[in-house]
Amino acid sequence: MHSINVLQPNGPICCKNFNFDVKPRTPGLVYIPPQQELERIPWSIPISLFRDYKFDDENLLNECFEFDWKHSRLMNFVKNQADQDKVKDILKANYKHIRETYKFLAAFSGSEIFSIGSNVLTDFLNQCQILDSNYAASDLGVNWNSCIVPKEKGQLYNPGSALVRYEFMEIMVRIANDRYIRNKICTTVAESIQKLLDEHLLAVMRNNDTNKWRFDKYVCEEVDLVLKAHKPILDALFRKYSGKKTLPGMKAFMSLEEFRQLCSEAGLINDNFAAREIDLCFTQAMMTQVDELYKKRHIEMSFVEFLEALSRGCDMADLNPNAMLSEQEEIQQLFKTNNLNTNLRSKLESAFPNLVKICPQLVQDSFVFPTSETY
């Protein structure tokens, strides 16, 4: 009976007169991995907001030139085949400057169908110092009338009263012919157009390179970062100010009229940025299109083109970051880096408080401006 319900313990026998041979329970260990330095992905255009922009290259410019040469009357104007071939080679070698100058001058047409009016052309020729005793304004009138009539019917985007791209190239050759061959300074059309380019045109034309601003200021990691940080605003603006002239079922685009409205309502127009320069920002941001006679893609702004056009406008406007901000917005601005208007990034940052005010109310309420910590 003494052994019933008795458990015989195993192990060392505890004695109350000595310390127990036990240790406190050890808390669970937490694995702390060794600190690793994160690899920074190098910035490049394919991972930027500029990735969908088709930049000019030699093949594209050659296609544009052949299109313009085909639609001009130069093959009939220059009778001698050897002279004609030389004229074509000279124009092709300088086509980049000719096209860039056309793009610049056509922005001042005041119309959504870009072209060069007579007054704009006259101002350009005066700037190049072409109008003188060897070539008078009356001579220009004759050449003008010979060029503005479309060679073929059905050119929907040739206004017929101003110069389109191929007509601008053609009139330069006609001017060279009248200025130098008629006055017996040159004997061939090729020689005359080369002389006109070297002595009068190229010095002015080189100033109209749209790619200089694009690659010197715009296409870089710093600007890409600012645009990405404010992309909800940009998306909302493009949705609000596009689609007015888009056909049902087609991808929305922004027209010149809508871009003008955006710039006006955002308060970008000031002493630095006149209303006529809105059209210049629009045209310079548009990607080069081969056919500007029968198709209208060159006047339909996509989102990636809108980013550049707006950036060009903000760069020209150069808004004072504290000129029209509330006290709360001024406090937010203090947290930003590079807040002085010394580069495109800071000019964009200064413009976004104005731009967000014309966004839908939902965007205004939900958007939080980035700080130096959240960029």
Short mmCIF file of C-alpha atoms in Angstrom, two decimals:
data_model
loop_
_atom_site.label_atom_id
_atom_site.label_comp_id
_atom_site.label_asym_id
_atom_site.label_seq_id
_atom_site.Cartn_x
_atom_site.Cartn_y
_atom_site.Cartn_z
CA MET A 1 0.00 0.00 0.00
CA HIS A 2 2.93 2.34 0.51
CA SER A 3 3.92 2.10 -3.10
CA ILE A 4 0.60 3.01 -4.64
CA ASN A 5 0.49 6.34 -6.57
CA VAL A 6 4.13 7.04 -5.92
CA LEU A 7 6.32 8.58 -8.68
CA GLN A 8 9.98 7.96 -8.46
CA PRO A 9 11.80 11.06 -9.78
CA ASN A 10 14.83 10.79 -11.99
CA GLY A 11 17.78 13.17 -12.09
CA PRO A 12 19.65 15.05 -9.43
CA ILE A 13 18.04 15.42 -6.05
CA CYS A 14 17.44 19.02 -5.03
CA CYS A 15 18.59 20.09 -1.65
CA LYS A 16 17.15 23.19 -0.12
CA ASN A 17 20.40 23.89 1.61
CA PHE A 18 22.21 24.39 -1.72
CA ASN A 19 21.53 26.48 -4.80
CA PHE A 20 19.55 24.81 -7.50
CA ASP A 21 21.66 23.73 -10.43
CA VAL A 22 19.40 25.44 -12.95
CA LYS A 23 19.52 28.52 -15.26
CA PRO A 24 16.83 31.06 -16.18
CA ARG A 25 15.08 30.55 -19.46
CA THR A 26 16.86 32.24 -22.40
CA PRO A 27 14.64 34.53 -24.51
CA GLY A 28 14.25 33.63 -28.19
CA LEU A 29 17.08 34.81 -30.42
CA VAL A 30 16.33 37.24 -33.30
CA TYR A 31 18.34 36.86 -36.50
CA ILE A 32 19.78 40.13 -37.67
CA PRO A 33 21.08 39.78 -41.23
CA PRO A 34 24.29 41.57 -42.11
CA GLN A 35 23.69 45.06 -43.50
CA GLN A 36 23.96 45.13 -47.26
CA GLU A 37 24.42 48.16 -49.46
CA LEU A 38 21.55 48.42 -51.96
CA GLU A 39 22.60 48.52 -55.57
CA ARG A 40 21.54 51.71 -57.32
CA ILE A 41 20.07 51.19 -60.76
CA PRO A 42 21.71 53.66 -63.17
CA TRP A 43 19.25 56.15 -64.62
CA SER A 44 18.48 55.81 -68.30
CA ILE A 45 15.81 56.96 -70.72
CA PRO A 46 14.14 53.48 -70.96
CA ILE A 47 13.21 53.65 -67.24
CA SER A 48 12.14 57.31 -67.34
CA LEU A 49 8.97 59.14 -68.29
CA PHE A 50 10.71 60.09 -71.54
CA ARG A 51 10.85 56.49 -72.78
CA ASP A 52 7.94 56.86 -75.22
CA TYR A 53 9.39 59.92 -76.93
CA LYS A 54 10.78 59.20 -80.38
CA PHE A 55 13.86 61.34 -80.77
CA ASP A 56 15.09 62.46 -84.17
CA ASP A 57 17.65 60.26 -85.85
CA GLU A 58 19.27 60.19 -89.27
CA ASN A 59 16.78 57.72 -90.73
CA LEU A 60 13.79 59.78 -89.65
CA LEU A 61 15.24 63.01 -91.02
CA ASN A 62 16.09 61.30 -94.31
CA GLU A 63 12.48 60.11 -94.62
CA CYS A 64 11.23 63.65 -93.99
CA PHE A 65 13.62 65.08 -96.55
CA GLU A 66 12.64 62.60 -99.26
CA PHE A 67 8.97 63.33 -98.54
CA ASP A 68 9.54 67.08 -98.87
CA TRP A 69 11.71 66.73 -101.98
CA LYS A 70 9.05 64.57 -103.64
CA HIS A 71 6.26 67.09 -102.97
CA SER A 72 8.26 70.20 -103.97
CA ARG A 73 8.60 71.65 -107.46
CA LEU A 74 12.39 71.66 -107.29
CA MET A 75 12.75 68.77 -109.72
CA ASN A 76 11.04 70.94 -112.34
CA PHE A 77 12.67 74.17 -111.19
CA VAL A 78 16.26 72.93 -111.52
CA LYS A 79 16.40 71.68 -115.10
CA ASN A 80 19.98 70.42 -115.30
CA GLN A 81 20.17 66.92 -113.80
CA ALA A 82 23.72 67.25 -112.51
CA ASP A 83 22.87 70.59 -110.89
CA GLN A 84 19.66 69.10 -109.49
CA ASP A 85 21.55 66.23 -107.88
CA LYS A 86 23.98 68.65 -106.24
CA VAL A 87 21.12 70.82 -104.98
CA LYS A 88 19.49 67.75 -103.47
CA ASP A 89 22.72 66.72 -101.75
CA ILE A 90 23.24 70.21 -100.31
CA LEU A 91 19.67 70.44 -99.01
CA LYS A 92 19.87 66.95 -97.53
CA ALA A 93 23.11 67.77 -95.72
CA ASN A 94 21.52 70.89 -94.20
CA TYR A 95 17.99 69.54 -93.81
CA LYS A 96 18.19 69.29 -90.02
CA HIS A 97 18.69 73.07 -89.74
CA ILE A 98 16.05 73.79 -92.39
CA ARG A 99 13.46 71.62 -90.64
CA GLU A 100 14.25 73.01 -87.17
CA THR A 101 13.94 76.57 -88.47
CA TYR A 102 10.64 75.77 -90.15
CA LYS A 103 9.35 74.29 -86.90
CA PHE A 104 10.35 77.43 -85.00
CA LEU A 105 8.88 79.92 -87.49
CA ALA A 106 5.68 77.93 -88.06
CA ALA A 107 4.85 78.23 -84.35
CA PHE A 108 3.98 81.90 -84.88
CA SER A 109 1.26 81.23 -87.43
CA GLY A 110 -1.47 81.71 -84.82
CA SER A 111 -3.31 78.73 -86.31
CA GLU A 112 -3.58 75.11 -85.27
CA ILE A 113 -2.33 74.17 -88.74
CA PHE A 114 1.27 75.24 -88.42
CA SER A 115 2.77 77.15 -91.35
CA ILE A 116 4.91 80.22 -92.04
CA GLY A 117 3.11 83.45 -92.90
CA SER A 118 4.57 86.16 -95.12
CA ASN A 119 5.32 88.55 -92.26
CA VAL A 120 7.16 85.87 -90.29
CA LEU A 121 9.19 84.91 -93.36
CA THR A 122 10.06 88.55 -94.06
CA ASP A 123 11.26 89.02 -90.48
CA PHE A 124 13.40 85.89 -90.80
CA LEU A 125 14.96 87.08 -94.08
CA ASN A 126 15.72 90.46 -92.52
CA GLN A 127 17.36 88.71 -89.60
CA CYS A 128 19.49 86.78 -92.10
CA GLN A 129 20.28 90.06 -93.94
CA ILE A 130 19.00 88.74 -97.27
CA LEU A 131 16.68 91.56 -98.33
CA ASP A 132 18.91 94.17 -99.98
CA SER A 133 19.72 95.56 -103.42
CA ASN A 134 20.38 92.06 -104.79
CA TYR A 135 17.05 90.70 -103.56
CA ALA A 136 14.14 93.02 -102.86
CA ALA A 137 10.77 92.53 -101.21
CA SER A 138 9.12 92.48 -104.64
CA ASP A 139 11.31 89.52 -105.61
CA LEU A 140 10.14 87.74 -102.48
CA GLY A 141 6.53 88.30 -103.52
CA VAL A 142 7.11 86.52 -106.82
CA ASN A 143 8.78 83.58 -105.12
CA TRP A 144 6.04 83.47 -102.49
CA ASN A 145 3.29 83.17 -105.08
CA SER A 146 5.21 80.42 -106.86
CA CYS A 147 5.47 78.31 -103.71
CA ILE A 148 2.24 78.60 -101.72
CA VAL A 149 0.00 76.88 -104.27
CA PRO A 150 -0.03 73.15 -103.38
CA LYS A 151 1.54 70.93 -106.00
CA GLU A 152 -1.16 68.29 -105.52
CA LYS A 153 -4.78 68.44 -104.44
CA GLY A 154 -5.95 66.87 -101.23
CA GLN A 155 -3.23 68.23 -98.95
CA LEU A 156 -5.58 68.64 -95.99
CA TYR A 157 -3.01 70.29 -93.73
CA ASN A 158 -1.61 72.74 -96.25
CA PRO A 159 -3.50 76.02 -95.73
CA GLY A 160 -2.61 77.27 -99.22
CA SER A 161 -1.97 80.80 -97.95
CA ALA A 162 1.25 80.13 -96.00
CA LEU A 163 4.34 77.96 -96.34
CA VAL A 164 4.36 74.38 -95.12
CA ARG A 165 7.58 72.44 -94.58
CA TYR A 166 8.43 71.44 -98.15
CA GLU A 167 7.46 74.90 -99.45
CA PHE A 168 9.84 76.57 -97.00
CA MET A 169 12.70 74.44 -98.33
CA GLU A 170 11.67 75.25 -101.90
CA ILE A 171 11.48 79.00 -101.40
CA MET A 172 15.03 79.06 -100.03
CA VAL A 173 16.25 77.62 -103.34
CA ARG A 174 14.19 80.11 -105.35
CA ILE A 175 15.60 83.00 -103.28
CA ALA A 176 19.15 81.76 -103.86
CA ASN A 177 18.51 81.49 -107.58
CA ASP A 178 17.17 85.04 -107.89
CA ARG A 179 19.77 86.55 -105.59
CA TYR A 180 22.87 85.03 -107.15
CA ILE A 181 22.19 83.60 -110.61
CA ARG A 182 20.04 86.48 -111.83
CA ASN A 183 22.74 88.92 -110.68
CA LYS A 184 25.43 86.74 -112.29
CA ILE A 185 27.19 86.07 -109.00
CA CYS A 186 26.81 82.30 -109.37
CA THR A 187 26.35 80.09 -112.41
CA THR A 188 24.52 77.08 -110.94
CA VAL A 189 21.62 76.66 -108.51
CA ALA A 190 23.75 74.37 -106.34
CA GLU A 191 26.43 77.01 -106.01
CA SER A 192 23.85 79.68 -105.18
CA ILE A 193 22.04 77.72 -102.47
CA GLN A 194 25.36 76.79 -100.86
CA LYS A 195 26.40 80.44 -100.87
CA LEU A 196 23.07 81.52 -99.36
CA LEU A 197 23.40 78.92 -96.61
CA ASP A 198 27.00 79.76 -95.76
CA GLU A 199 26.74 83.54 -95.87
CA HIS A 200 23.23 84.18 -94.55
CA LEU A 201 21.10 81.26 -93.36
CA LEU A 202 23.12 78.84 -91.25
CA ALA A 203 24.31 81.38 -88.68
CA VAL A 204 20.66 82.10 -87.81
CA MET A 205 19.27 78.60 -88.38
CA ARG A 206 21.66 77.00 -85.88
CA ASN A 207 19.99 78.99 -83.09
CA ASN A 208 16.69 77.16 -83.65
CA ASP A 209 17.84 73.70 -82.55
CA THR A 210 15.09 72.31 -80.30
CA ASN A 211 17.32 69.43 -79.19
CA LYS A 212 19.73 71.77 -77.41
CA TRP A 213 17.21 72.67 -74.70
CA ARG A 214 15.86 69.12 -74.69
CA PHE A 215 19.17 67.43 -73.90
CA ASP A 216 20.85 70.26 -71.98
CA LYS A 217 18.00 70.85 -69.53
CA TYR A 218 15.10 68.46 -69.87
CA VAL A 219 16.12 64.85 -70.51
CA CYS A 220 17.93 64.09 -67.27
CA GLU A 221 17.39 62.18 -64.04
CA GLU A 222 16.72 65.30 -61.95
CA VAL A 223 13.79 66.48 -64.08
CA ASP A 224 12.49 62.93 -64.45
CA LEU A 225 12.40 62.64 -60.64
CA VAL A 226 10.35 65.83 -60.28
CA LEU A 227 7.87 64.77 -62.96
CA LYS A 228 7.43 61.31 -61.41
CA ALA A 229 6.90 62.83 -57.95
CA HIS A 230 4.11 65.04 -59.33
CA LYS A 231 2.70 62.55 -61.84
CA PRO A 232 -0.81 62.47 -60.26
CA ILE A 233 -1.09 66.18 -61.10
CA LEU A 234 0.21 65.66 -64.63
CA ASP A 235 -2.14 62.75 -65.25
CA ALA A 236 -5.11 64.76 -64.01
CA LEU A 237 -4.21 67.77 -66.16
CA PHE A 238 -3.85 65.68 -69.31
CA ARG A 239 -7.21 63.98 -68.71
CA LYS A 240 -8.92 67.31 -68.07
CA TYR A 241 -7.43 69.22 -71.00
CA SER A 242 -7.48 66.56 -73.71
CA GLY A 243 -10.07 64.75 -75.79
CA LYS A 244 -12.07 67.78 -76.92
CA LYS A 245 -11.18 67.13 -80.57
CA THR A 246 -10.60 63.38 -80.32
CA LEU A 247 -12.89 61.17 -82.35
CA PRO A 248 -14.94 58.57 -80.44
CA GLY A 249 -12.98 55.39 -79.82
CA MET A 250 -9.61 57.03 -80.51
CA LYS A 251 -6.83 57.66 -78.01
CA ALA A 252 -7.20 61.07 -76.40
CA PHE A 253 -4.80 63.81 -77.47
CA MET A 254 -4.34 67.43 -76.45
CA SER A 255 -4.92 70.09 -79.08
CA LEU A 256 -3.22 73.48 -79.24
CA GLU A 257 -6.45 75.12 -78.11
CA GLU A 258 -6.59 72.93 -75.00
CA PHE A 259 -2.92 73.53 -74.20
CA ARG A 260 -3.47 77.29 -74.47
CA GLN A 261 -6.40 76.98 -72.06
CA LEU A 262 -4.31 75.00 -69.57
CA CYS A 263 -1.47 77.54 -69.56
CA SER A 264 -3.88 80.43 -69.17
CA GLU A 265 -5.89 78.90 -66.32
CA ALA A 266 -2.71 77.78 -64.52
CA GLY A 267 -1.42 81.36 -64.45
CA LEU A 268 1.73 80.58 -66.41
CA ILE A 269 1.37 83.63 -68.67
CA ASN A 270 3.41 86.52 -67.33
CA ASP A 271 6.08 89.01 -68.42
CA ASN A 272 8.48 86.14 -69.09
CA PHE A 273 6.01 83.91 -70.92
CA ALA A 274 3.74 85.61 -73.45
CA ALA A 275 0.65 84.01 -74.94
CA ARG A 276 2.28 83.57 -78.36
CA GLU A 277 5.07 81.52 -76.79
CA ILE A 278 2.54 78.88 -75.76
CA ASP A 279 2.34 77.84 -79.41
CA LEU A 280 6.15 77.70 -79.58
CA CYS A 281 6.30 75.31 -76.61
CA PHE A 282 3.63 73.16 -78.24
CA THR A 283 5.38 72.86 -81.61
CA GLN A 284 8.87 72.33 -80.21
CA ALA A 285 7.67 69.50 -77.99
CA MET A 286 6.01 67.58 -80.82
CA MET A 287 7.79 64.54 -82.22
CA THR A 288 8.87 64.75 -85.86
CA GLN A 289 6.37 63.31 -88.31
CA VAL A 290 7.19 62.47 -91.91
CA ASP A 291 3.78 63.33 -93.36
CA GLU A 292 2.42 66.72 -92.28
CA LEU A 293 0.26 67.16 -95.37
CA TYR A 294 -2.27 64.33 -95.31
CA LYS A 295 -2.04 63.28 -91.65
CA LYS A 296 -2.52 65.37 -88.53
CA ARG A 297 -0.42 63.53 -85.95
CA HIS A 298 1.96 66.51 -85.80
CA ILE A 299 -0.80 68.62 -84.18
CA GLU A 300 -2.11 65.94 -81.81
CA MET A 301 -0.17 66.08 -78.54
CA SER A 302 0.36 62.82 -76.64
CA PHE A 303 1.11 62.60 -72.91
CA VAL A 304 4.90 62.37 -73.32
CA GLU A 305 4.85 65.41 -75.63
CA PHE A 306 2.64 67.23 -73.12
CA LEU A 307 5.29 66.70 -70.42
CA GLU A 308 7.88 68.48 -72.54
CA ALA A 309 5.59 71.27 -73.70
CA LEU A 310 4.57 72.02 -70.10
CA SER A 311 8.19 71.88 -68.95
CA ARG A 312 9.19 74.34 -71.67
CA GLY A 313 6.39 76.64 -70.56
CA CYS A 314 7.42 76.45 -66.90
CA ASP A 315 11.02 77.13 -67.87
CA MET A 316 10.01 80.28 -69.75
CA ALA A 317 7.49 81.44 -67.14
CA ASP A 318 10.03 81.08 -64.31
CA LEU A 319 7.41 81.53 -61.60
CA ASN A 320 8.44 82.98 -58.25
CA PRO A 321 7.95 80.07 -55.81
CA ASN A 322 6.39 82.32 -53.16
CA ALA A 323 4.59 84.85 -55.34
CA MET A 324 1.10 83.37 -55.19
CA LEU A 325 1.26 80.81 -52.40
CA SER A 326 -0.71 80.62 -49.18
CA GLU A 327 1.08 80.46 -45.83
CA GLN A 328 0.59 76.69 -45.65
CA GLU A 329 2.01 76.24 -49.14
CA GLU A 330 5.00 78.41 -48.26
CA ILE A 331 5.75 76.12 -45.33
CA GLN A 332 5.57 73.13 -47.63
CA GLN A 333 7.96 74.84 -50.01
CA LEU A 334 10.55 75.22 -47.25
CA PHE A 335 10.99 71.47 -47.12
CA LYS A 336 11.90 71.27 -50.76
CA THR A 337 15.43 71.21 -52.07
CA ASN A 338 16.82 73.42 -54.84
CA ASN A 339 14.01 75.92 -54.36
CA LEU A 340 15.74 78.80 -56.15
CA ASN A 341 14.79 79.40 -59.75
CA THR A 342 18.22 78.43 -61.08
CA ASN A 343 17.33 75.29 -63.08
CA LEU A 344 14.43 73.51 -64.67
CA ARG A 345 13.80 71.31 -61.65
CA SER A 346 13.23 74.26 -59.33
CA LYS A 347 11.09 76.03 -61.93
CA LEU A 348 8.87 72.97 -62.23
CA GLU A 349 8.59 72.71 -58.46
CA SER A 350 7.56 76.36 -58.31
CA ALA A 351 4.85 75.82 -60.93
CA PHE A 352 3.17 72.73 -59.47
CA PRO A 353 1.34 74.61 -56.64
CA ASN A 354 -0.36 76.61 -59.42
CA LEU A 355 -1.01 73.55 -61.55
CA VAL A 356 -2.63 71.55 -58.76
CA LYS A 357 -5.21 74.30 -58.30
CA ILE A 358 -6.74 73.59 -61.72
CA CYS A 359 -6.89 69.83 -61.11
CA PRO A 360 -10.15 68.11 -60.10
CA GLN A 361 -11.01 68.56 -56.42
CA LEU A 362 -10.23 64.93 -55.62
CA VAL A 363 -6.62 65.38 -56.76
CA GLN A 364 -6.30 68.66 -54.85
CA ASP A 365 -7.49 66.99 -51.65
CA SER A 366 -5.42 63.82 -51.94
CA PHE A 367 -2.10 64.99 -53.36
CA VAL A 368 0.72 65.54 -50.86
CA PHE A 369 3.65 67.57 -52.11
CA PRO A 370 6.93 65.67 -51.87
CA THR A 371 9.62 66.78 -49.47
CA SER A 372 13.36 66.21 -49.46
CA GLU A 373 12.70 63.02 -47.47
CA THR A 374 9.93 61.63 -49.67
CA TYR A 375 11.40 62.38 -53.09
#
